[in-house]
CSV table of C-alpha atoms in Angstrom, one decimal:
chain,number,residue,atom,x,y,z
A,1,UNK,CA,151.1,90.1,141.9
A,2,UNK,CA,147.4,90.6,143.1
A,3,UNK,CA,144.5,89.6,141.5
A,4,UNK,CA,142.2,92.2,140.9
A,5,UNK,CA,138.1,91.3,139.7
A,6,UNK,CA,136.5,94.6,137.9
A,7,UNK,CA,132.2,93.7,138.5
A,8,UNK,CA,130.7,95.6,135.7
A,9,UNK,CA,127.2,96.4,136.2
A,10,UNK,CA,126.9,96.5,132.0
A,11,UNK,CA,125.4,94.3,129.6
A,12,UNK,CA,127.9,93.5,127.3
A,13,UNK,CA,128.5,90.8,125.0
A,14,UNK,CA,132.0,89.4,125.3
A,15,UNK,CA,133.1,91.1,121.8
A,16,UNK,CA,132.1,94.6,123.2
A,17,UNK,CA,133.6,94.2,126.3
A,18,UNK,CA,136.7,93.1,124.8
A,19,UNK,CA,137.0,95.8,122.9
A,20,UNK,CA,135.4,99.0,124.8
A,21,UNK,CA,137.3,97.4,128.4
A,22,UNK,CA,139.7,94.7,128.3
A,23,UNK,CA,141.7,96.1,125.1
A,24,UNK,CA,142.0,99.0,126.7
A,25,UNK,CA,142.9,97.9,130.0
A,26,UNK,CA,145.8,95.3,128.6
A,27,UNK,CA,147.1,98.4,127.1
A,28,UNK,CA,147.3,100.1,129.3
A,29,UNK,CA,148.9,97.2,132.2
A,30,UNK,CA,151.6,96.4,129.4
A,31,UNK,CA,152.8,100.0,128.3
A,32,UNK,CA,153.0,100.6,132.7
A,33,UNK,CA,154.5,97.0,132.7
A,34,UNK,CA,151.8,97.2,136.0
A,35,UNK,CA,150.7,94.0,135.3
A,36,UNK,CA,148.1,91.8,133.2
A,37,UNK,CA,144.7,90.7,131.5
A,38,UNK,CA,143.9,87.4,133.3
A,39,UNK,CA,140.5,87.0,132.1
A,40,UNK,CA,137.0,88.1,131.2
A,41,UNK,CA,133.5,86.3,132.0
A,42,UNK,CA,129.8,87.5,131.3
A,43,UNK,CA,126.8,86.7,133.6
A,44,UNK,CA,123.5,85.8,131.5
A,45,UNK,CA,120.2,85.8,133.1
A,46,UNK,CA,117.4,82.6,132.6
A,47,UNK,CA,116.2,84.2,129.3
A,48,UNK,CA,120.0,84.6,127.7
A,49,UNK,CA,120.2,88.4,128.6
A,50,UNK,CA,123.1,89.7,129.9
A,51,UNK,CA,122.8,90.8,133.5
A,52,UNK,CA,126.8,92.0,134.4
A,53,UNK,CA,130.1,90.9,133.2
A,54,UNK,CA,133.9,90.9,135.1
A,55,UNK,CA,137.2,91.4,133.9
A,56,UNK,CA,140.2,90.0,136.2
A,57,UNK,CA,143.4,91.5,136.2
A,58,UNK,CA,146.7,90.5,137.4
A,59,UNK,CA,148.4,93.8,139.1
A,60,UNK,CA,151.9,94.1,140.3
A,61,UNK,CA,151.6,94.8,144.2
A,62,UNK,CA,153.4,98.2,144.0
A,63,UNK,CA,151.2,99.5,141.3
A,64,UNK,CA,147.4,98.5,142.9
A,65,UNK,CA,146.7,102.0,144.3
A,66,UNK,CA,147.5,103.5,141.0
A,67,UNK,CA,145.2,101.2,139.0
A,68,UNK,CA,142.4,101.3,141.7
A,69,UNK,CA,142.6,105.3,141.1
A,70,UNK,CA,142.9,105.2,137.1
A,71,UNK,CA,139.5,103.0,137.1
A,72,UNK,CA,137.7,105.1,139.3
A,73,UNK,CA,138.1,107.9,136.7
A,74,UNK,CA,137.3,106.1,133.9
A,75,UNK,CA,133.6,107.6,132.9
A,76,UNK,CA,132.4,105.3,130.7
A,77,UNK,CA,132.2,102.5,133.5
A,78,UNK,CA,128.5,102.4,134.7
A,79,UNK,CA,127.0,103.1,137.8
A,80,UNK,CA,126.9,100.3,140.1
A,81,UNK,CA,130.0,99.0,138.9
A,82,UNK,CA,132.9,97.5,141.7
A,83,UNK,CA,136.3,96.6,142.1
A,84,UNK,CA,137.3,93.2,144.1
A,85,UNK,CA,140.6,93.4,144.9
A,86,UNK,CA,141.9,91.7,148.5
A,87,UNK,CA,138.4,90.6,149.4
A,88,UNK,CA,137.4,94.4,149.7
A,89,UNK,CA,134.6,96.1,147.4
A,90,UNK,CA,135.4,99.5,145.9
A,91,UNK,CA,132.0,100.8,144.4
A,92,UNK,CA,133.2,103.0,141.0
A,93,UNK,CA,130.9,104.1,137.4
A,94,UNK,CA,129.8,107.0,136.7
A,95,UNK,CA,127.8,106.6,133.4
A,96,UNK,CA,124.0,105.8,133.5
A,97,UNK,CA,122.4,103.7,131.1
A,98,UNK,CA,119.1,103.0,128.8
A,99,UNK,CA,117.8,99.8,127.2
A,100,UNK,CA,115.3,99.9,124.6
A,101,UNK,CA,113.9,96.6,124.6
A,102,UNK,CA,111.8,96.5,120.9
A,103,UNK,CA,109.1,93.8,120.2
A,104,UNK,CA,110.4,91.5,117.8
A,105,UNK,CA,107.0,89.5,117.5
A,106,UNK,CA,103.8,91.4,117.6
A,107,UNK,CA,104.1,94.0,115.7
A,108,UNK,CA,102.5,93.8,111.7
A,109,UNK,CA,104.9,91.6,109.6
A,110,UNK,CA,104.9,94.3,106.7
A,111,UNK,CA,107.0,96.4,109.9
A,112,UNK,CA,109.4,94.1,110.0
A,113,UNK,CA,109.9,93.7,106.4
A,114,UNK,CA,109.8,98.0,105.4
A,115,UNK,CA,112.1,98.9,108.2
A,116,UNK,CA,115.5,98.4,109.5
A,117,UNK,CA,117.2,98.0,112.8
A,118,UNK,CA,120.0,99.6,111.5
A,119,UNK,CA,118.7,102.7,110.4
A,120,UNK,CA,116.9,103.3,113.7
A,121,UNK,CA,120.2,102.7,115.8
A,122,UNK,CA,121.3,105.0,113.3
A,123,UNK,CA,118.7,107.5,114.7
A,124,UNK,CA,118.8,107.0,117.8
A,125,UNK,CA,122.5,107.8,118.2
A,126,UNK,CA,122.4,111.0,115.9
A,127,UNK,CA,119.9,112.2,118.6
A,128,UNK,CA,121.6,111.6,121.4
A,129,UNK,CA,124.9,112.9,119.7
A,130,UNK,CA,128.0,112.5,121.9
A,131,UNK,CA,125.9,112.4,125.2
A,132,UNK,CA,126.2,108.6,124.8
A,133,UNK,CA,126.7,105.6,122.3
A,134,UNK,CA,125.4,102.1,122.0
A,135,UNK,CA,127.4,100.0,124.5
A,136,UNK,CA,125.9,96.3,123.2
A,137,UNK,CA,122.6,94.8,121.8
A,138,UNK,CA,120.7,91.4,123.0
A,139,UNK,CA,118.7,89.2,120.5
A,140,UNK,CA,116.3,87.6,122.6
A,141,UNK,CA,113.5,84.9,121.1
A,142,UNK,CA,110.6,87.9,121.4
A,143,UNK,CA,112.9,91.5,121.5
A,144,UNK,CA,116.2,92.6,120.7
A,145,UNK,CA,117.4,95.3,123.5
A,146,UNK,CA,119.7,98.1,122.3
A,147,UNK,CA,121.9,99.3,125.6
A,148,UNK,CA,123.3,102.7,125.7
A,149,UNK,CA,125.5,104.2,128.2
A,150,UNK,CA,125.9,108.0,128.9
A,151,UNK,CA,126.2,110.6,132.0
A,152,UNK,CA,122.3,110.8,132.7
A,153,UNK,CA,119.5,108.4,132.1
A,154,UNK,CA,117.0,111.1,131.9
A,155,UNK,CA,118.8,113.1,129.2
A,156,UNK,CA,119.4,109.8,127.5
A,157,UNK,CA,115.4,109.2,127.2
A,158,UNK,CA,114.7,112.8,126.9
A,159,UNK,CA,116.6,112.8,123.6
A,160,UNK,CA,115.3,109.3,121.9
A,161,UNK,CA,111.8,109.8,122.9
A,162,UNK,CA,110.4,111.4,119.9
A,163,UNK,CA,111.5,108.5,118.0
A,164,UNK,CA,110.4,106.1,120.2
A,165,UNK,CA,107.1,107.5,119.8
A,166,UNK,CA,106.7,107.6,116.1
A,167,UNK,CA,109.2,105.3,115.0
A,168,UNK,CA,107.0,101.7,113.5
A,169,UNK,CA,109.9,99.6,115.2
A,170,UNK,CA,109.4,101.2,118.4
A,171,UNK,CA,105.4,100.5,118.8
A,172,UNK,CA,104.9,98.2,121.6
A,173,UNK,CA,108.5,98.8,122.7
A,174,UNK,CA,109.8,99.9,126.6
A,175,UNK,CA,112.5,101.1,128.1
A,176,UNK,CA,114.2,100.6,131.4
A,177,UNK,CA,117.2,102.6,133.2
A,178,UNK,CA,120.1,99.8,133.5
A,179,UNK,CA,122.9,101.9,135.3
């Protein structure tokens, strides 16, 4: 067996990538009887954000070339992504990504109080339709980021900008390509 380390260059709390990367990838290790789940861990920057996260697999010798292929297709991983596996890096991802980071502190209280973070993540994702979804969200002490994952950054922001623009919980906001 052969330990294999997946880098993901996604912010992901442990719960989300439990259940958008790991669950899958268990599945997928026992059904093949390839191998499986060792392990998952999540790299948090000073401030508590989430920077990357890994997954460690256990693979059964005869069956690394096959895995190291079926993650290299999978399109949700993001750009900028790797695979550890003998002490050599495989760059893989293909999927771009966009935080909105939303102030949490400055804008009027009575904003806070009429509108809800739900309904806006709500917006956002009917407007970007099945280009993307939300991967993950950070709850920082003076934003909250909102991190979604999808085939182009540009066409990501293109689509949420109107409501960025007018929405009251987006005032004072920014955005930043993460993948």
């Amino acid at each position: 067996m052969t330990e294999l380390t997946i880098e993901l260059n996604a912010k992901l709390q442990p719960k989300h990538r439990r259940e958008m990367f790991e669950e899958p990838l268990e599945n997928v290790l026992l059904q093949t009887n390839a191998g499986e789940l060792l392990g998952g861990g999540t790299l948090q920057s000073a401030t508590g954000e989430i920077k990357k996260c890994d997954i460690t697999l256990g693979v059964n010798d005869d069956w690394i070339e096959k895995i190291l292929a079926y993650l290299q297709r999978i399109k949700i991983i993001p750009k900028g992504s790797k695979i550890i596996c003998n002490q050599e890096i495989t760059p893989i991802g293909q999927a771009e990504g966009l935080a909105i980071y939303l102030n949490g502190t400055d804008l009027p209280t009575k904003v806070y109080q009429t509108n809800d973070i739900n309904e806006l993540i709500s917006e956002l994702q009917d407007a970007l339709g099945e280009k993307c979804f939300m991967f993950s969200w950070w709850e920082g002490g003076t934003e909250t980021a909102l991190y979604f994952y999808g085939e182009s950054y540009l066409e990501l922001y293109e689509s949420v900008k109107h409501i960025l623009d007018i929405h009251p919980l987006c005032k004072l906001s920014h955005t930043k390509q993460i993948a």
